[in-house]
mmCIF file of C-alpha atoms in Angstrom:
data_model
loop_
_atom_site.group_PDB
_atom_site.id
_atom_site.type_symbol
_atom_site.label_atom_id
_atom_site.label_comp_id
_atom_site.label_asym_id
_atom_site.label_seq_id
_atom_site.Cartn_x
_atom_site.Cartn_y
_atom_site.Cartn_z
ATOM 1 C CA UNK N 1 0.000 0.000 0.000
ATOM 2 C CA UNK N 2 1.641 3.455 -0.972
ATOM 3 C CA UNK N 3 -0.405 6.638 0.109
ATOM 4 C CA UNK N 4 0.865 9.611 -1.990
ATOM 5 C CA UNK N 5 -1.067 13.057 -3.106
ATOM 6 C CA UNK N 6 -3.188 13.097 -6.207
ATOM 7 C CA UNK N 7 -1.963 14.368 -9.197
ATOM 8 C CA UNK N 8 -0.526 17.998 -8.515
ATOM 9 C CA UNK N 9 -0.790 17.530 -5.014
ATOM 10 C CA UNK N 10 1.713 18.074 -2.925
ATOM 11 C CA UNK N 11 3.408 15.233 0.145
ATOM 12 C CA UNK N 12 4.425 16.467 3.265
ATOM 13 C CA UNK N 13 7.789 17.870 2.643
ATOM 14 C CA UNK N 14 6.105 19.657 -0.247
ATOM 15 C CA UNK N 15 3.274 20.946 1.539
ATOM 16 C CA UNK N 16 6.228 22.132 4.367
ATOM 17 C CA UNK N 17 8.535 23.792 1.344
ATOM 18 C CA UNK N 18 5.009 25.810 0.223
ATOM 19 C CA UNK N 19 4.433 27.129 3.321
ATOM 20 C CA UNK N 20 8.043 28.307 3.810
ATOM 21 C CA UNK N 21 7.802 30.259 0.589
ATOM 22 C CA UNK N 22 4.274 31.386 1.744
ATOM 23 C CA UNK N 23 2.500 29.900 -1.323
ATOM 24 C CA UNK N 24 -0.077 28.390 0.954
ATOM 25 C CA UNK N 25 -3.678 30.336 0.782
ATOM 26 C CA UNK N 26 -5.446 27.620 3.050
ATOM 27 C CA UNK N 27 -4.406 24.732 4.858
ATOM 28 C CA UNK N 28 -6.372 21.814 6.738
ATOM 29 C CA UNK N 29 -4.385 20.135 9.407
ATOM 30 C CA UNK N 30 -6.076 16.835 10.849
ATOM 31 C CA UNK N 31 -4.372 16.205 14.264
ATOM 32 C CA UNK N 32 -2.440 18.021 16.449
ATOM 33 C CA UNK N 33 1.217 17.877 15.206
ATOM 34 C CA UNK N 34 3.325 18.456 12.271
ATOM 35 C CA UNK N 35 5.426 15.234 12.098
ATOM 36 C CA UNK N 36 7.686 16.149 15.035
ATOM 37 C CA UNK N 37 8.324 19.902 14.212
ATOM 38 C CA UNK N 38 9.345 21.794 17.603
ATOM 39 C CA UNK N 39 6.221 23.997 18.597
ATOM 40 C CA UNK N 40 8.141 27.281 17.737
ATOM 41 C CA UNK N 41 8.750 26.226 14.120
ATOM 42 C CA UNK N 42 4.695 24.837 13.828
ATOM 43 C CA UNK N 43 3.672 28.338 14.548
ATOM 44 C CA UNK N 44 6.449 29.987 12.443
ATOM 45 C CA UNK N 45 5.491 27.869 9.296
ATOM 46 C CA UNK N 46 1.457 27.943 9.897
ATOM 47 C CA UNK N 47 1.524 32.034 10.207
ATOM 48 C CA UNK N 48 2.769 32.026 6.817
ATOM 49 C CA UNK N 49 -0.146 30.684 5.001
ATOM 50 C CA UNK N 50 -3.331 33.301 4.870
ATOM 51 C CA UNK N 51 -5.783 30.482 6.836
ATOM 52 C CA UNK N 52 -5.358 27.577 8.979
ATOM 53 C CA UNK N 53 -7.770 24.977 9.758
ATOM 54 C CA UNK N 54 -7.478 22.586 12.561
ATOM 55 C CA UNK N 55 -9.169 19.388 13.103
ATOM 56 C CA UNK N 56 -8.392 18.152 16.530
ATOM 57 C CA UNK N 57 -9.392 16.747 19.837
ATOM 58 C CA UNK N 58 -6.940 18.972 22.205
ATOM 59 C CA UNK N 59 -5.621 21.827 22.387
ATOM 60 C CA UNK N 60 -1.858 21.776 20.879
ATOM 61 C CA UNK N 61 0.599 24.459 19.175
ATOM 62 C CA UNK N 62 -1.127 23.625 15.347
ATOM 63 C CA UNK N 63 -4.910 24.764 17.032
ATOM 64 C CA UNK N 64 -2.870 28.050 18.686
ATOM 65 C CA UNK N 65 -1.834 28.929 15.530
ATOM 66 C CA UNK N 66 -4.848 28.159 13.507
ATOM 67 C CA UNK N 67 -7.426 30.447 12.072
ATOM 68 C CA UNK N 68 -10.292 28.064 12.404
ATOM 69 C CA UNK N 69 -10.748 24.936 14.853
ATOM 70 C CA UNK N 70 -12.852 22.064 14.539
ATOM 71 C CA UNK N 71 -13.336 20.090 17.476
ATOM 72 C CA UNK N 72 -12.493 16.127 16.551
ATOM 73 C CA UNK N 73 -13.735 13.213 18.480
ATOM 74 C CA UNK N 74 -11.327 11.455 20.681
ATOM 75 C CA UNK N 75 -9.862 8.066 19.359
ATOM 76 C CA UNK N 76 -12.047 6.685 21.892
ATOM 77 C CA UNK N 77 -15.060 8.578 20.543
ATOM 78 C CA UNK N 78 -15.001 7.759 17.428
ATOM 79 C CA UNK N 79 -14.704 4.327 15.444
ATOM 80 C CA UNK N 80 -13.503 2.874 12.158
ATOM 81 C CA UNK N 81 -10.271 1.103 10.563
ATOM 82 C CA UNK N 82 -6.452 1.262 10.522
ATOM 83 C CA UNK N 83 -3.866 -0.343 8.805
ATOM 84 C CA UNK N 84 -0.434 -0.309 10.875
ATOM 85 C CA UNK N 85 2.827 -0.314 8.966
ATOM 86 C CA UNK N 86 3.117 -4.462 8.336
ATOM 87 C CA UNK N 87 -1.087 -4.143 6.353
ATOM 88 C CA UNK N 88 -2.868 -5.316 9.063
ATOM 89 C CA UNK N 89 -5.902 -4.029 9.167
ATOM 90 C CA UNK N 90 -7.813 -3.694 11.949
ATOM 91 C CA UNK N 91 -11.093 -1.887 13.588
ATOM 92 C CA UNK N 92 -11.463 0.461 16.745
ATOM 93 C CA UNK N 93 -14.336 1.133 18.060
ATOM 94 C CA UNK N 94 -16.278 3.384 19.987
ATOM 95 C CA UNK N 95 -16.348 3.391 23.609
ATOM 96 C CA UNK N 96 -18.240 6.723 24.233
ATOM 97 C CA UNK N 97 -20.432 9.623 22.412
ATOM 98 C CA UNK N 98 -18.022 12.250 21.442
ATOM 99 C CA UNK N 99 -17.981 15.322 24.369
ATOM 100 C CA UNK N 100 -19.529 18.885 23.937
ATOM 101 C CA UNK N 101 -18.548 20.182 20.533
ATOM 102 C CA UNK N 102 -16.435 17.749 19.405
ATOM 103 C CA UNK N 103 -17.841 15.995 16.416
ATOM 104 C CA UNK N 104 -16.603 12.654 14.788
ATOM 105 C CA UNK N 105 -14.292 13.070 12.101
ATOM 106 C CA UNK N 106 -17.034 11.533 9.132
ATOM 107 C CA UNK N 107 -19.196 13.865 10.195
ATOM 108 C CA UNK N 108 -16.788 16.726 9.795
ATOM 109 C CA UNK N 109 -15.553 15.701 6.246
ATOM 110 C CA UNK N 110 -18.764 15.067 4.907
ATOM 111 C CA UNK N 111 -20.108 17.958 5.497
ATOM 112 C CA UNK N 112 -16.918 20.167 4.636
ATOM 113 C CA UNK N 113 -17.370 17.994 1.276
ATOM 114 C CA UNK N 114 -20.954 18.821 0.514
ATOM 115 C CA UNK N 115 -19.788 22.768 1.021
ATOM 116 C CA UNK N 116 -17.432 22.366 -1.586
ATOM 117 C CA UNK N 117 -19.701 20.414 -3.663
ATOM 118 C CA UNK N 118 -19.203 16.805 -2.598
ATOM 119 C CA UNK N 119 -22.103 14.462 -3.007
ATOM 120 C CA UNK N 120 -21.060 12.934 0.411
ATOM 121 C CA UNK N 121 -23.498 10.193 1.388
ATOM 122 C CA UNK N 122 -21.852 8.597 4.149
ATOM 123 C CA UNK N 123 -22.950 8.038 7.441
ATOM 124 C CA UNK N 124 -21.019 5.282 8.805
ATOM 125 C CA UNK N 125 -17.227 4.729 9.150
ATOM 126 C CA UNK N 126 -18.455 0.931 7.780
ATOM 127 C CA UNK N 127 -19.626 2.799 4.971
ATOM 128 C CA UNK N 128 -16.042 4.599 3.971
ATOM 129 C CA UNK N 129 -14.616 1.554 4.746
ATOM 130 C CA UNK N 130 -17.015 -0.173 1.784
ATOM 131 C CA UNK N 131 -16.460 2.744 -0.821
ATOM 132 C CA UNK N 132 -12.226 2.036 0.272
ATOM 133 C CA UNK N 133 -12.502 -1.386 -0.650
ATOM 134 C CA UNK N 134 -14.370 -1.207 -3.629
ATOM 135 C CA UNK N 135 -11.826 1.449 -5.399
ATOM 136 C CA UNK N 136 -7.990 0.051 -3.662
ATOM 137 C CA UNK N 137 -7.056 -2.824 -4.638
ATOM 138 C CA UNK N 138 -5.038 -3.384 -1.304
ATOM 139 C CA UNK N 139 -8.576 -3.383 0.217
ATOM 140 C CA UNK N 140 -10.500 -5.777 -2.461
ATOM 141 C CA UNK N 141 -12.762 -7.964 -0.775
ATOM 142 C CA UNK N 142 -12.466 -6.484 3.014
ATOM 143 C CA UNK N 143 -15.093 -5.471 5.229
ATOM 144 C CA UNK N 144 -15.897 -5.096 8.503
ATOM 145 C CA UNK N 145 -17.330 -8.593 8.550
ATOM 146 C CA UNK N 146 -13.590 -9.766 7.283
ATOM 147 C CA UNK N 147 -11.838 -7.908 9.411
ATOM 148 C CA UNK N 148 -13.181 -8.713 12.202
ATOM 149 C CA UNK N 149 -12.581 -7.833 15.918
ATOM 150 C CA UNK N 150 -8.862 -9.103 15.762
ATOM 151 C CA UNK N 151 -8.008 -7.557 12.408
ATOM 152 C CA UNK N 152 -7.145 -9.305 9.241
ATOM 153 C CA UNK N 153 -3.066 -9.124 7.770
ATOM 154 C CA UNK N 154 -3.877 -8.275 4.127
ATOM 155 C CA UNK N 155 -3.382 -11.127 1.937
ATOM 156 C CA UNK N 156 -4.349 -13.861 4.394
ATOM 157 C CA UNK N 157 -7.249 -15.618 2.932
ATOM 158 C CA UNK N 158 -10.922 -13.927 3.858
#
């Protein structure tokens, strides 16, 4: 499984060379870090682009130096799939509604998505994880009935 930016798009380095130069208009951050950037360079690099927006479940030097911040579920508020660095896939799940304003991070993209245009019909992580398999080959014929509660180490029979 490779994971690299769509045509034009830019990787992380390339996204971190932009906003050096200060060619970034708008940038989404999911999490709370930037690889392992000290937290004066984060804020150095993120004032350069014209609007930052953080999705997040805590506070960290990314949402300080953001324009916008959307409050993420928790890992432990939220559920759906992984696949760790060997492609073993596996599920977490939910082990409490998400707190306050914090919303799950489906719900967040989806409706970013049908702002810009999107015709986002998801409503389920299960769902994603459906649309995933039936477009990557490295997830052809998974599901959350395959993977199961232990996981499943791609190309082990299903």
């Amino acid at each position: 499984m490779k994971i690299a930016p769509a045509t034009g798009g830019k990787d992380f380095e390339g996204t971190l060379e932009a906003l050096k130069r200060g060619d970034v208009k708008l940038l989404f951050v999911f999490g709370s870090c930037l690889g392992d950037l000290p937290a004066d360079e984060v804020k150095e690099l993120l004032s350069k682009a014209e609007y930052v927006v953080n999705i997040a479940p805590n506070e960290s030097p990314v949402s300080e130096a953001s324009t916008l911040v959307l409050p993420s579920a928790s890992f432990a508020e939220k559920e759906g799939t992984y696949t760790n660095f060997k492609g073993r896939v596996q599920r977490f799940f939910r082990a409490f509604p998400p707190r306050y304003a914090a919303k799950d991070d489906l719900e967040i993209l989806t409706r970013l998505a049908r702002k810009l245009g999107a015709s986002w019909e998801f409503k389920t992580a299960e769902e994603v994880f459906a649309e995933l398999a039936g477009r990557e080959p490295f997830f052809a014929g998974l599901s959350y009935q395959t993977v199961g509660y232990y996981g499943i180490q791609v190309g082990e029979k299903v």
